[in-house]
Amino acid sequence: MASIGISGPMQVFGRNRRLAAACSLLALSACVNPAFQEATAEFGSLTRQAAATQKQRLSAVVAAEQELIRNRLAQERTRLELTSDCAALLAADTAGSADPNRPDPICRIVKAGGEAIQEPPGFDNIVALTSAIERYAESLERLSGDFSDDRAAFSEAMTGLATSIGGVAKTARAVAGASPAEADPRLGAIATLAAEAGNLYFAHERQRMLRRTIIQSDPIVQEAVGLLETSQQRLQLYERAALAEGILEARAKANALAANPKASLSELRAAQNRLFDLVAIYNRHGADIRRFGAIGEAHAKLASAAQARASTAELRAAIEALIDLAGTAHETVIVIRSQETGGDP
Amino acid sequence: MTTKVQTLDSWTASRNALATLLGLIFELQQTLTFSTDPGSAYQKAEAQAARILEQLKLLAVLGLREVDSAIANSSLVQQLNAQAKTANQEADALKTAAKTIAKISGVIDDVVGTVDGILGLPFI
């Protein structure tokens, strides 16, 4: 096989570049802070949990309020009637109305005389804000998250690139009349180096974007978690009041049995146990609920960590990474040219 | 503009006042003779306690409605959605950048294939 090695001053230049590239890799890996990324991912998962719980609790309040409205209707022995839209719906097209200004009729139940029945509260905007903060947390998780797929894809692509470049060189040599040579094994080494630099560069970029997003979003997040914390406080009151109602009911039953000499001891024990259990649940309520206030504090800490690390050193490392990639590409070109000419560059 | 719930202080004051009243009823019931008679002092206190709990639930729902309308009058949802969208676009851009390398090697493979094809022609 013809020698296509790099020699003389260019060899020294090549070694220096490789050394510089290796140093830059070290510098770049030092500024990719896994703790920061892990903290962000943790923030994301905590926020998602809190948001999911909040939505469930809101749905429970809506369901309970609806139950209350329906109970009242029954207790008041309200006569229920149908609106004329119930008939109009029979004649509506199956595919729904094509005109958004004239939506399909909706069949409604009303009180006799046409009075509307009270609707349970919807809290659509609290749900929307909860979903928005959930989406935001998910996007942070995505940015901070597992980039092993990127790593694998990038390393594979770089190896593929080296093989392809080797193929070009082989063909070019054949066209020039020289005997076809195998791809230079050094191309593989260069590809490995480039892949590593690329992976670190992408990790670094993820972190940079993450920091920027967190810093920019902090005032909005703080405002949102403030409102969600207030809604959580009100939800808590609703839930505790409902539990307290259950306690009063259980106490009334237990005391009625205690005052009744005909009631058996086991009956009374069961009723009193029920009261003890409900009081224990009442005391525990809310202890396991992830507070939005705490999530806001965690985000503020992330924001200050992000601000503290957004230094010129970081920027320099990013530039070094870019130069590094460009340098490796330059070296690759030199090797290809040397192969094309069948000798030293 | 910061979104605020206007009646936060009065809401908290109402909640605390109702909770204090309920506490007084519980203390009173400890000293009263138990009776199931609806006209008895004990049962009257019991009815008042139930009424307070109902009021507390109503206060909670009104409070939630207030937060809901404060959110509706703010642009917070849109702002948060915009931040999430930007972050997702950045994540996608990084993925695309990594995939570009794979595309480049694919193009080079095509070029090699074409040159190999030309080399195979009988007049070369």
GROMACS .gro file of C-alpha atoms in nm:
model
  469
    1MET     CA    1   0.000   0.000   0.000
    2ALA     CA    2   0.135   0.341  -0.095
    3SER     CA    3   0.235   0.563   0.192
    4ILE     CA    4  -0.014   0.832   0.254
    5GLY     CA    5   0.118   0.931   0.595
    6ILE     CA    6   0.166   1.286   0.711
    7SER     CA    7   0.528   1.382   0.763
    8GLY     CA    8   0.748   1.684   0.826
    9PRO     CA    9   0.604   2.015   0.948
   10MET     CA   10   0.251   1.904   0.862
   11GLN     CA   11   0.293   1.602   1.090
   12VAL     CA   12   0.385   1.835   1.378
   13PHE     CA   13   0.092   2.059   1.283
   14GLY     CA   14  -0.137   1.755   1.284
   15ARG     CA   15  -0.013   1.640   1.625
   16ASN     CA   16  -0.058   1.991   1.768
   17ARG     CA   17  -0.410   2.010   1.634
   18ARG     CA   18  -0.494   1.671   1.779
   19LEU     CA   19  -0.345   1.777   2.113
   20ALA     CA   20  -0.543   2.103   2.103
   21ALA     CA   21  -0.853   1.906   2.014
   22ALA     CA   22  -0.801   1.670   2.308
   23CYS     CA   23  -0.748   1.970   2.543
   24SER     CA   24  -1.064   2.135   2.411
   25LEU     CA   25  -1.256   1.815   2.473
   26LEU     CA   26  -1.143   1.824   2.834
   27ALA     CA   27  -1.239   2.192   2.867
   28LEU     CA   28  -1.579   2.127   2.715
   29SER     CA   29  -1.653   1.821   2.924
   30ALA     CA   30  -1.571   2.024   3.236
   31CYS     CA   31  -1.839   2.282   3.157
   32VAL     CA   32  -2.109   2.027   3.083
   33ASN     CA   33  -2.244   2.005   3.434
   34PRO     CA   34  -2.442   1.683   3.487
   35ALA     CA   35  -2.561   1.799   3.833
   36PHE     CA   36  -2.735   2.098   3.679
   37GLN     CA   37  -2.896   1.882   3.413
   38GLU     CA   38  -3.005   1.625   3.671
   39ALA     CA   39  -3.151   1.899   3.891
   40THR     CA   40  -3.346   2.031   3.593
   41ALA     CA   41  -3.476   1.685   3.506
   42GLU     CA   42  -3.577   1.638   3.870
   43PHE     CA   43  -3.758   1.972   3.863
   44GLY     CA   44  -3.940   1.857   3.551
   45SER     CA   45  -4.056   1.531   3.702
   46LEU     CA   46  -4.169   1.697   4.030
   47THR     CA   47  -4.367   1.958   3.841
   48ARG     CA   48  -4.535   1.694   3.626
   49GLN     CA   49  -4.638   1.502   3.939
   50ALA     CA   50  -4.775   1.819   4.102
   51ALA     CA   51  -4.964   1.915   3.788
   52ALA     CA   52  -5.118   1.570   3.751
   53THR     CA   53  -5.232   1.568   4.116
   54GLN     CA   54  -5.371   1.921   4.087
   55LYS     CA   55  -5.583   1.824   3.784
   56GLN     CA   56  -5.718   1.516   3.963
   57ARG     CA   57  -5.810   1.720   4.270
   58LEU     CA   58  -5.984   1.985   4.062
   59SER     CA   59  -6.185   1.717   3.881
   60ALA     CA   60  -6.287   1.575   4.220
   61VAL     CA   61  -6.415   1.917   4.333
   62VAL     CA   62  -6.610   1.958   4.008
   63ALA     CA   63  -6.761   1.609   4.052
   64ALA     CA   64  -6.849   1.679   4.417
   65GLU     CA   65  -7.010   2.011   4.328
   66GLN     CA   66  -7.210   1.844   4.055
   67GLU     CA   67  -7.324   1.581   4.301
   68LEU     CA   68  -7.433   1.858   4.537
   69ILE     CA   69  -7.637   2.028   4.263
   70ARG     CA   70  -7.805   1.699   4.165
   71ASN     CA   71  -7.878   1.613   4.528
   72ARG     CA   72  -8.041   1.948   4.577
   73LEU     CA   73  -8.258   1.892   4.270
   74ALA     CA   74  -8.378   1.561   4.413
   75GLN     CA   75  -8.429   1.699   4.764
   76GLU     CA   76  -8.633   1.987   4.627
   77ARG     CA   77  -8.824   1.739   4.413
   78THR     CA   78  -8.758   1.959   4.113
   79ARG     CA   79  -8.950   1.878   3.797
   80LEU     CA   80  -8.709   1.840   3.505
   81GLU     CA   81  -8.794   1.921   3.142
   82LEU     CA   82  -8.614   1.917   2.806
   83THR     CA   83  -8.526   2.211   2.579
   84SER     CA   84  -8.646   2.223   2.218
   85ASP     CA   85  -8.285   2.168   2.105
   86CYS     CA   86  -8.325   1.806   2.215
   87ALA     CA   87  -8.564   1.767   1.919
   88ALA     CA   88  -8.348   1.977   1.687
   89LEU     CA   89  -8.054   1.742   1.754
   90LEU     CA   90  -8.252   1.460   1.590
   91ALA     CA   91  -8.243   1.651   1.262
   92ALA     CA   92  -7.875   1.752   1.284
   93ASP     CA   93  -7.627   1.607   1.032
   94THR     CA   94  -7.415   1.317   1.151
   95ALA     CA   95  -7.088   1.484   1.055
   96GLY     CA   96  -7.167   1.791   1.263
   97SER     CA   97  -7.235   2.145   1.153
   98ALA     CA   98  -7.008   2.280   0.879
   99ASP     CA   99  -7.081   2.638   0.983
  100PRO     CA  100  -6.890   2.734   1.299
  101ASN     CA  101  -7.133   3.021   1.357
  102ARG     CA  102  -7.422   2.775   1.374
  103PRO     CA  103  -7.301   2.488   1.588
  104ASP     CA  104  -7.505   2.172   1.640
  105PRO     CA  105  -7.785   2.205   1.895
  106ILE     CA  106  -7.719   2.071   2.245
  107CYS     CA  107  -7.991   1.891   2.436
  108ARG     CA  108  -8.028   2.044   2.785
  109ILE     CA  109  -8.229   1.964   3.095
  110VAL     CA  110  -8.405   2.262   3.255
  111LYS     CA  111  -8.641   2.318   3.546
  112ALA     CA  112  -9.011   2.344   3.472
  113GLY     CA  113  -9.068   2.693   3.332
  114GLY     CA  114  -8.736   2.686   3.146
  115GLU     CA  115  -8.507   2.794   3.433
  116ALA     CA  116  -8.152   2.670   3.372
  117ILE     CA  117  -7.998   2.422   3.613
  118GLN     CA  118  -7.686   2.544   3.789
  119GLU     CA  119  -7.365   2.423   3.624
  120PRO     CA  120  -7.076   2.293   3.835
  121PRO     CA  121  -6.763   2.511   3.825
  122GLY     CA  122  -6.519   2.421   3.545
  123PHE     CA  123  -6.190   2.587   3.650
  124ASP     CA  124  -6.079   2.563   3.287
  125ASN     CA  125  -5.817   2.835   3.327
  126ILE     CA  126  -5.654   2.674   3.631
  127VAL     CA  127  -5.641   2.349   3.434
  128ALA     CA  128  -5.493   2.535   3.135
  129LEU     CA  129  -5.225   2.699   3.352
  130THR     CA  130  -5.148   2.364   3.517
  131SER     CA  131  -5.112   2.207   3.172
  132ALA     CA  132  -4.894   2.496   3.055
  133ILE     CA  133  -4.653   2.456   3.346
  134GLU     CA  134  -4.656   2.080   3.286
  135ARG     CA  135  -4.564   2.134   2.919
  136TYR     CA  136  -4.291   2.377   3.021
  137ALA     CA  137  -4.150   2.121   3.266
  138GLU     CA  138  -4.161   1.853   2.997
  139SER     CA  139  -3.972   2.076   2.756
  140LEU     CA  140  -3.704   2.136   3.021
  141GLU     CA  141  -3.682   1.761   3.074
  142ARG     CA  142  -3.642   1.715   2.699
  143LEU     CA  143  -3.367   1.973   2.681
  144SER     CA  144  -3.183   1.842   2.985
  145GLY     CA  145  -3.269   1.482   2.931
  146ASP     CA  146  -3.117   1.174   2.792
  147PHE     CA  147  -2.912   1.253   2.490
  148SER     CA  148  -2.770   0.900   2.461
  149ASP     CA  149  -2.973   0.860   2.142
  150ASP     CA  150  -2.796   1.165   1.999
  151ARG     CA  151  -2.462   1.026   2.111
  152ALA     CA  152  -2.518   0.690   1.946
  153ALA     CA  153  -2.655   0.847   1.627
  154PHE     CA  154  -2.376   1.100   1.608
  155SER     CA  155  -2.094   0.848   1.668
  156GLU     CA  156  -2.242   0.614   1.411
  157ALA     CA  157  -2.281   0.897   1.161
  158MET     CA  158  -1.920   1.007   1.207
  159THR     CA  159  -1.795   0.652   1.150
  160GLY     CA  160  -2.015   0.638   0.841
  161LEU     CA  161  -1.870   0.967   0.725
  162ALA     CA  162  -1.514   0.841   0.767
  163THR     CA  163  -1.597   0.525   0.570
  164SER     CA  164  -1.760   0.731   0.297
  165ILE     CA  165  -1.462   0.967   0.276
  166GLY     CA  166  -1.235   0.662   0.256
  167GLY     CA  167  -1.451   0.538  -0.030
  168VAL     CA  168  -1.417   0.868  -0.216
  169ALA     CA  169  -1.042   0.860  -0.176
  170LYS     CA  170  -1.026   0.500  -0.300
  171THR     CA  171  -1.231   0.585  -0.607
  172ALA     CA  172  -1.034   0.904  -0.671
  173ARG     CA  173  -0.712   0.702  -0.665
  174ALA     CA  174  -0.859   0.450  -0.907
  175VAL     CA  175  -0.963   0.730  -1.146
  176ALA     CA  176  -0.610   0.876  -1.124
  177GLY     CA  177  -0.475   0.536  -1.232
  178ALA     CA  178  -0.315   0.445  -0.903
  179SER     CA  179  -0.393   0.112  -0.745
  180PRO     CA  180  -0.700   0.131  -0.521
  181ALA     CA  181  -0.599   0.151  -0.157
  182GLU     CA  182  -0.793   0.067   0.154
  183ALA     CA  183  -0.924   0.358   0.353
  184ASP     CA  184  -0.666   0.506   0.584
  185PRO     CA  185  -0.722   0.364   0.936
  186ARG     CA  186  -0.643   0.709   1.073
  187LEU     CA  187  -0.974   0.826   0.930
  188GLY     CA  188  -1.144   0.608   1.191
  189ALA     CA  189  -0.942   0.770   1.469
  190ILE     CA  190  -1.033   1.115   1.341
  191ALA     CA  191  -1.399   1.016   1.324
  192THR     CA  192  -1.386   0.897   1.685
  193LEU     CA  193  -1.232   1.226   1.794
  194ALA     CA  194  -1.485   1.429   1.596
  195ALA     CA  195  -1.772   1.220   1.731
  196GLU     CA  196  -1.659   1.278   2.089
  197ALA     CA  197  -1.618   1.652   2.030
  198GLY     CA  198  -1.956   1.660   1.859
  199ASN     CA  199  -2.127   1.477   2.142
  200LEU     CA  200  -1.979   1.708   2.400
  201TYR     CA  201  -2.068   2.006   2.187
  202PHE     CA  202  -2.433   1.895   2.169
  203ALA     CA  203  -2.442   1.826   2.544
  204HIS     CA  204  -2.294   2.170   2.600
  205GLU     CA  205  -2.546   2.329   2.366
  206ARG     CA  206  -2.834   2.155   2.546
  207GLN     CA  207  -2.706   2.294   2.873
  208ARG     CA  208  -2.666   2.643   2.729
  209MET     CA  209  -3.024   2.640   2.592
  210LEU     CA  210  -3.148   2.500   2.920
  211ARG     CA  211  -2.987   2.782   3.116
  212ARG     CA  212  -3.121   3.047   2.882
  213THR     CA  213  -3.474   2.902   2.896
  214ILE     CA  214  -3.470   2.877   3.275
  215ILE     CA  215  -3.343   3.233   3.323
  216GLN     CA  216  -3.595   3.378   3.077
  217SER     CA  217  -3.887   3.178   3.215
  218ASP     CA  218  -3.828   3.234   3.586
  219PRO     CA  219  -4.050   3.547   3.626
  220ILE     CA  220  -4.335   3.375   3.436
  221VAL     CA  221  -4.292   3.050   3.631
  222GLN     CA  222  -4.290   3.236   3.964
  223GLU     CA  223  -4.612   3.415   3.873
  224ALA     CA  224  -4.777   3.092   3.757
  225VAL     CA  225  -4.673   2.888   4.062
  226GLY     CA  226  -4.797   3.173   4.285
  227LEU     CA  227  -5.144   3.139   4.135
  228LEU     CA  228  -5.134   2.760   4.141
  229GLU     CA  229  -5.023   2.769   4.505
  230THR     CA  230  -5.327   2.986   4.583
  231SER     CA  231  -5.556   2.745   4.401
  232GLN     CA  232  -5.392   2.457   4.590
  233GLN     CA  233  -5.463   2.631   4.921
  234ARG     CA  234  -5.830   2.666   4.824
  235LEU     CA  235  -5.851   2.308   4.703
  236GLN     CA  236  -5.709   2.200   5.035
  237LEU     CA  237  -5.983   2.388   5.220
  238TYR     CA  238  -6.251   2.220   5.008
  239GLU     CA  239  -6.104   1.873   5.065
  240ARG     CA  240  -6.053   1.923   5.439
  241ALA     CA  241  -6.406   2.061   5.481
  242ALA     CA  242  -6.543   1.754   5.298
  243LEU     CA  243  -6.338   1.525   5.525
  244ALA     CA  244  -6.459   1.716   5.832
  245GLU     CA  245  -6.819   1.662   5.718
  246GLY     CA  246  -6.748   1.289   5.712
  247ILE     CA  247  -6.601   1.313   6.063
  248LEU     CA  248  -6.913   1.490   6.197
  249GLU     CA  249  -7.130   1.220   6.044
  250ALA     CA  250  -6.918   0.943   6.196
  251ARG     CA  251  -6.913   1.118   6.535
  252ALA     CA  252  -7.293   1.155   6.530
  253LYS     CA  253  -7.333   0.785   6.455
  254ALA     CA  254  -7.084   0.675   6.721
  255ASN     CA  255  -7.240   0.901   6.987
  256ALA     CA  256  -7.592   0.790   6.901
  257LEU     CA  257  -7.482   0.426   6.948
  258ALA     CA  258  -7.299   0.512   7.272
  259ALA     CA  259  -7.617   0.674   7.407
  260ASN     CA  260  -7.828   0.377   7.307
  261PRO     CA  261  -7.810   0.098   7.572
  262LYS     CA  262  -7.956  -0.148   7.322
  263ALA     CA  263  -7.667  -0.103   7.076
  264SER     CA  264  -7.413  -0.386   7.089
  265LEU     CA  265  -7.057  -0.321   7.197
  266SER     CA  266  -6.920  -0.446   6.863
  267GLU     CA  267  -7.150  -0.208   6.676
  268LEU     CA  268  -7.026   0.081   6.889
  269ARG     CA  269  -6.660  -0.027   6.848
  270ALA     CA  270  -6.699  -0.034   6.471
  271ALA     CA  271  -6.857   0.313   6.466
  272GLN     CA  272  -6.587   0.456   6.696
  273ASN     CA  273  -6.311   0.292   6.491
  274ARG     CA  274  -6.454   0.456   6.183
  275LEU     CA  275  -6.431   0.793   6.361
  276PHE     CA  276  -6.068   0.730   6.466
  277ASP     CA  277  -5.978   0.631   6.110
  278LEU     CA  278  -6.139   0.938   5.955
  279VAL     CA  279  -5.962   1.170   6.200
  280ALA     CA  280  -5.630   1.004   6.111
  281ILE     CA  281  -5.701   1.060   5.739
  282TYR     CA  282  -5.800   1.421   5.812
  283ASN     CA  283  -5.469   1.484   5.991
  284ARG     CA  284  -5.262   1.324   5.716
  285HIS     CA  285  -5.441   1.504   5.435
  286GLY     CA  286  -5.215   1.720   5.222
  287ALA     CA  287  -4.889   1.591   5.369
  288ASP     CA  288  -4.799   1.407   5.049
  289ILE     CA  289  -4.910   1.678   4.810
  290ARG     CA  290  -4.625   1.840   4.621
  291ARG     CA  291  -4.665   2.211   4.677
  292PHE     CA  292  -4.633   2.447   4.384
  293GLY     CA  293  -4.465   2.695   4.619
  294ALA     CA  294  -4.177   2.451   4.672
  295ILE     CA  295  -4.156   2.397   4.299
  296GLY     CA  296  -4.131   2.773   4.248
  297GLU     CA  297  -3.844   2.785   4.498
  298ALA     CA  298  -3.667   2.502   4.315
  299HIS     CA  299  -3.704   2.687   3.984
  300ALA     CA  300  -3.565   3.007   4.139
  301LYS     CA  301  -3.260   2.811   4.259
  302LEU     CA  302  -3.212   2.664   3.913
  303ALA     CA  303  -3.236   3.013   3.765
  304SER     CA  304  -2.971   3.151   3.998
  305ALA     CA  305  -2.748   2.848   3.929
  306ALA     CA  306  -2.798   2.907   3.558
  307GLN     CA  307  -2.710   3.274   3.593
  308ALA     CA  308  -2.400   3.203   3.799
  309ARG     CA  309  -2.265   2.962   3.536
  310ALA     CA  310  -2.341   3.171   3.229
  311SER     CA  311  -1.980   3.289   3.218
  312THR     CA  312  -1.732   3.387   2.951
  313ALA     CA  313  -1.550   3.059   3.021
  314GLU     CA  314  -1.858   2.879   2.899
  315LEU     CA  315  -1.870   3.085   2.585
  316ARG     CA  316  -1.499   3.027   2.526
  317ALA     CA  317  -1.550   2.653   2.566
  318ALA     CA  318  -1.828   2.662   2.308
  319ILE     CA  319  -1.603   2.849   2.064
  320GLU     CA  320  -1.320   2.604   2.134
  321ALA     CA  321  -1.557   2.319   2.059
  322LEU     CA  322  -1.649   2.474   1.727
  323ILE     CA  323  -1.283   2.536   1.639
  324ASP     CA  324  -1.212   2.183   1.744
  325LEU     CA  325  -1.473   2.043   1.509
  326ALA     CA  326  -1.352   2.271   1.230
  327GLY     CA  327  -0.991   2.164   1.302
  328THR     CA  328  -1.079   1.797   1.284
  329ALA     CA  329  -1.261   1.856   0.957
  330HIS     CA  330  -0.954   2.042   0.828
  331GLU     CA  331  -0.734   1.747   0.920
  332THR     CA  332  -0.971   1.512   0.742
  333VAL     CA  333  -0.945   1.722   0.427
  334ILE     CA  334  -0.563   1.714   0.449
  335VAL     CA  335  -0.565   1.334   0.478
  336ILE     CA  336  -0.802   1.302   0.180
  337ARG     CA  337  -0.589   1.535  -0.031
  338SER     CA  338  -0.281   1.334   0.056
  339GLN     CA  339  -0.463   1.020  -0.056
  340GLU     CA  340  -0.575   1.187  -0.378
  341THR     CA  341  -0.218   1.288  -0.466
  342GLY     CA  342  -0.087   0.952  -0.348
  343GLY     CA  343   0.170   1.106  -0.121
  344ASP     CA  344   0.237   1.352   0.158
  345PRO     CA  345   0.030   1.670   0.170
  346MET     CA  346  -4.791   4.291   3.492
  347THR     CA  347  -4.806   4.053   3.784
  348THR     CA  348  -5.129   3.857   3.809
  349LYS     CA  349  -5.277   3.883   4.158
  350VAL     CA  350  -5.580   3.738   4.325
  351GLN     CA  351  -5.756   4.049   4.452
  352THR     CA  352  -5.933   3.917   4.761
  353LEU     CA  353  -5.654   3.699   4.897
  354ASP     CA  354  -5.648   3.872   5.237
  355SER     CA  355  -6.026   3.881   5.285
  356TRP     CA  356  -6.054   3.519   5.168
  357THR     CA  357  -5.796   3.410   5.428
  358ALA     CA  358  -5.968   3.621   5.697
  359SER     CA  359  -6.307   3.462   5.619
  360ARG     CA  360  -6.161   3.112   5.625
  361ASN     CA  361  -5.988   3.175   5.958
  362ALA     CA  362  -6.301   3.328   6.112
  363LEU     CA  363  -6.514   3.029   6.009
  364ALA     CA  364  -6.249   2.785   6.140
  365THR     CA  365  -6.242   2.973   6.473
  366LEU     CA  366  -6.622   2.955   6.499
  367LEU     CA  367  -6.616   2.582   6.426
  368GLY     CA  368  -6.355   2.538   6.700
  369LEU     CA  369  -6.582   2.718   6.947
  370ILE     CA  370  -6.870   2.486   6.855
  371PHE     CA  371  -6.653   2.177   6.910
  372GLU     CA  372  -6.548   2.311   7.251
  373LEU     CA  373  -6.910   2.382   7.341
  374GLN     CA  374  -7.019   2.032   7.236
  375GLN     CA  375  -6.765   1.883   7.478
  376THR     CA  376  -6.958   2.042   7.767
  377LEU     CA  377  -7.313   1.979   7.643
  378THR     CA  378  -7.523   1.675   7.719
  379PHE     CA  379  -7.551   1.455   7.413
  380SER     CA  380  -7.899   1.426   7.266
  381THR     CA  381  -8.038   1.313   6.933
  382ASP     CA  382  -8.333   1.550   6.973
  383PRO     CA  383  -8.315   1.807   6.691
  384GLY     CA  384  -8.433   2.074   6.935
  385SER     CA  385  -8.152   2.005   7.184
  386ALA     CA  386  -7.857   2.241   7.231
  387TYR     CA  387  -7.620   1.964   7.119
  388GLN     CA  388  -7.803   1.907   6.790
  389LYS     CA  389  -7.839   2.281   6.730
  390ALA     CA  390  -7.462   2.311   6.768
  391GLU     CA  391  -7.420   2.014   6.536
  392ALA     CA  392  -7.634   2.185   6.270
  393GLN     CA  393  -7.428   2.501   6.303
  394ALA     CA  394  -7.106   2.301   6.258
  395ALA     CA  395  -7.245   2.143   5.941
  396ARG     CA  396  -7.347   2.487   5.815
  397ILE     CA  397  -6.997   2.625   5.875
  398LEU     CA  398  -6.841   2.335   5.683
  399GLU     CA  399  -7.078   2.401   5.396
  400GLN     CA  400  -6.977   2.769   5.402
  401LEU     CA  401  -6.610   2.671   5.400
  402LYS     CA  402  -6.663   2.456   5.091
  403LEU     CA  403  -6.849   2.739   4.923
  404LEU     CA  404  -6.564   2.976   5.014
  405ALA     CA  405  -6.316   2.730   4.864
  406VAL     CA  406  -6.512   2.709   4.536
  407LEU     CA  407  -6.550   3.088   4.518
  408GLY     CA  408  -6.177   3.121   4.580
  409LEU     CA  409  -6.097   2.874   4.303
  410ARG     CA  410  -6.328   3.063   4.067
  411GLU     CA  411  -6.143   3.380   4.153
  412VAL     CA  412  -5.803   3.224   4.072
  413ASP     CA  413  -5.954   3.086   3.751
  414SER     CA  414  -6.068   3.429   3.638
  415ALA     CA  415  -5.735   3.590   3.738
  416ILE     CA  416  -5.560   3.338   3.511
  417ALA     CA  417  -5.813   3.406   3.233
  418ASN     CA  418  -5.731   3.778   3.249
  419SER     CA  419  -5.355   3.719   3.229
  420SER     CA  420  -5.132   3.606   2.944
  421LEU     CA  421  -4.950   3.351   3.162
  422VAL     CA  422  -5.071   3.042   2.977
  423GLN     CA  423  -4.960   3.184   2.642
  424GLN     CA  424  -4.624   3.295   2.783
  425LEU     CA  425  -4.552   2.955   2.937
  426ASN     CA  426  -4.660   2.776   2.619
  427ALA     CA  427  -4.429   3.002   2.416
  428GLN     CA  428  -4.134   2.919   2.645
  429ALA     CA  429  -4.208   2.547   2.618
  430LYS     CA  430  -4.234   2.574   2.239
  431THR     CA  431  -3.900   2.756   2.211
  432ALA     CA  432  -3.727   2.499   2.434
  433ASN     CA  433  -3.871   2.215   2.225
  434GLN     CA  434  -3.759   2.382   1.903
  435GLU     CA  435  -3.407   2.414   2.044
  436ALA     CA  436  -3.406   2.046   2.140
  437ASP     CA  437  -3.527   1.955   1.789
  438ALA     CA  438  -3.263   2.178   1.628
  439LEU     CA  439  -2.989   1.996   1.819
  440LYS     CA  440  -3.124   1.659   1.711
  441THR     CA  441  -3.140   1.780   1.350
  442ALA     CA  442  -2.779   1.901   1.367
  443ALA     CA  443  -2.666   1.555   1.480
  444LYS     CA  444  -2.867   1.389   1.206
  445THR     CA  445  -2.716   1.618   0.938
  446ILE     CA  446  -2.384   1.434   0.971
  447ALA     CA  447  -2.565   1.110   0.887
  448LYS     CA  448  -2.715   1.277   0.581
  449ILE     CA  449  -2.372   1.402   0.467
  450SER     CA  450  -2.227   1.049   0.479
  451GLY     CA  451  -2.530   0.928   0.283
  452VAL     CA  452  -2.460   1.186   0.009
  453ILE     CA  453  -2.092   1.088  -0.005
  454ASP     CA  454  -2.195   0.723  -0.041
  455ASP     CA  455  -2.409   0.825  -0.339
  456VAL     CA  456  -2.116   1.011  -0.499
  457VAL     CA  457  -1.889   0.708  -0.450
  458GLY     CA  458  -2.156   0.488  -0.607
  459THR     CA  459  -2.181   0.717  -0.911
  460VAL     CA  460  -1.804   0.733  -0.958
  461ASP     CA  461  -1.779   0.355  -0.922
  462GLY     CA  462  -2.050   0.326  -1.189
  463ILE     CA  463  -1.859   0.552  -1.428
  464LEU     CA  464  -1.541   0.353  -1.367
  465GLY     CA  465  -1.728   0.040  -1.471
  466LEU     CA  466  -1.815   0.183  -1.817
  467PRO     CA  467  -1.642  -0.006  -2.105
  468PHE     CA  468  -1.475   0.302  -2.258
  469ILE     CA  469  -1.283   0.398  -1.943
   0.00000   0.00000   0.00000
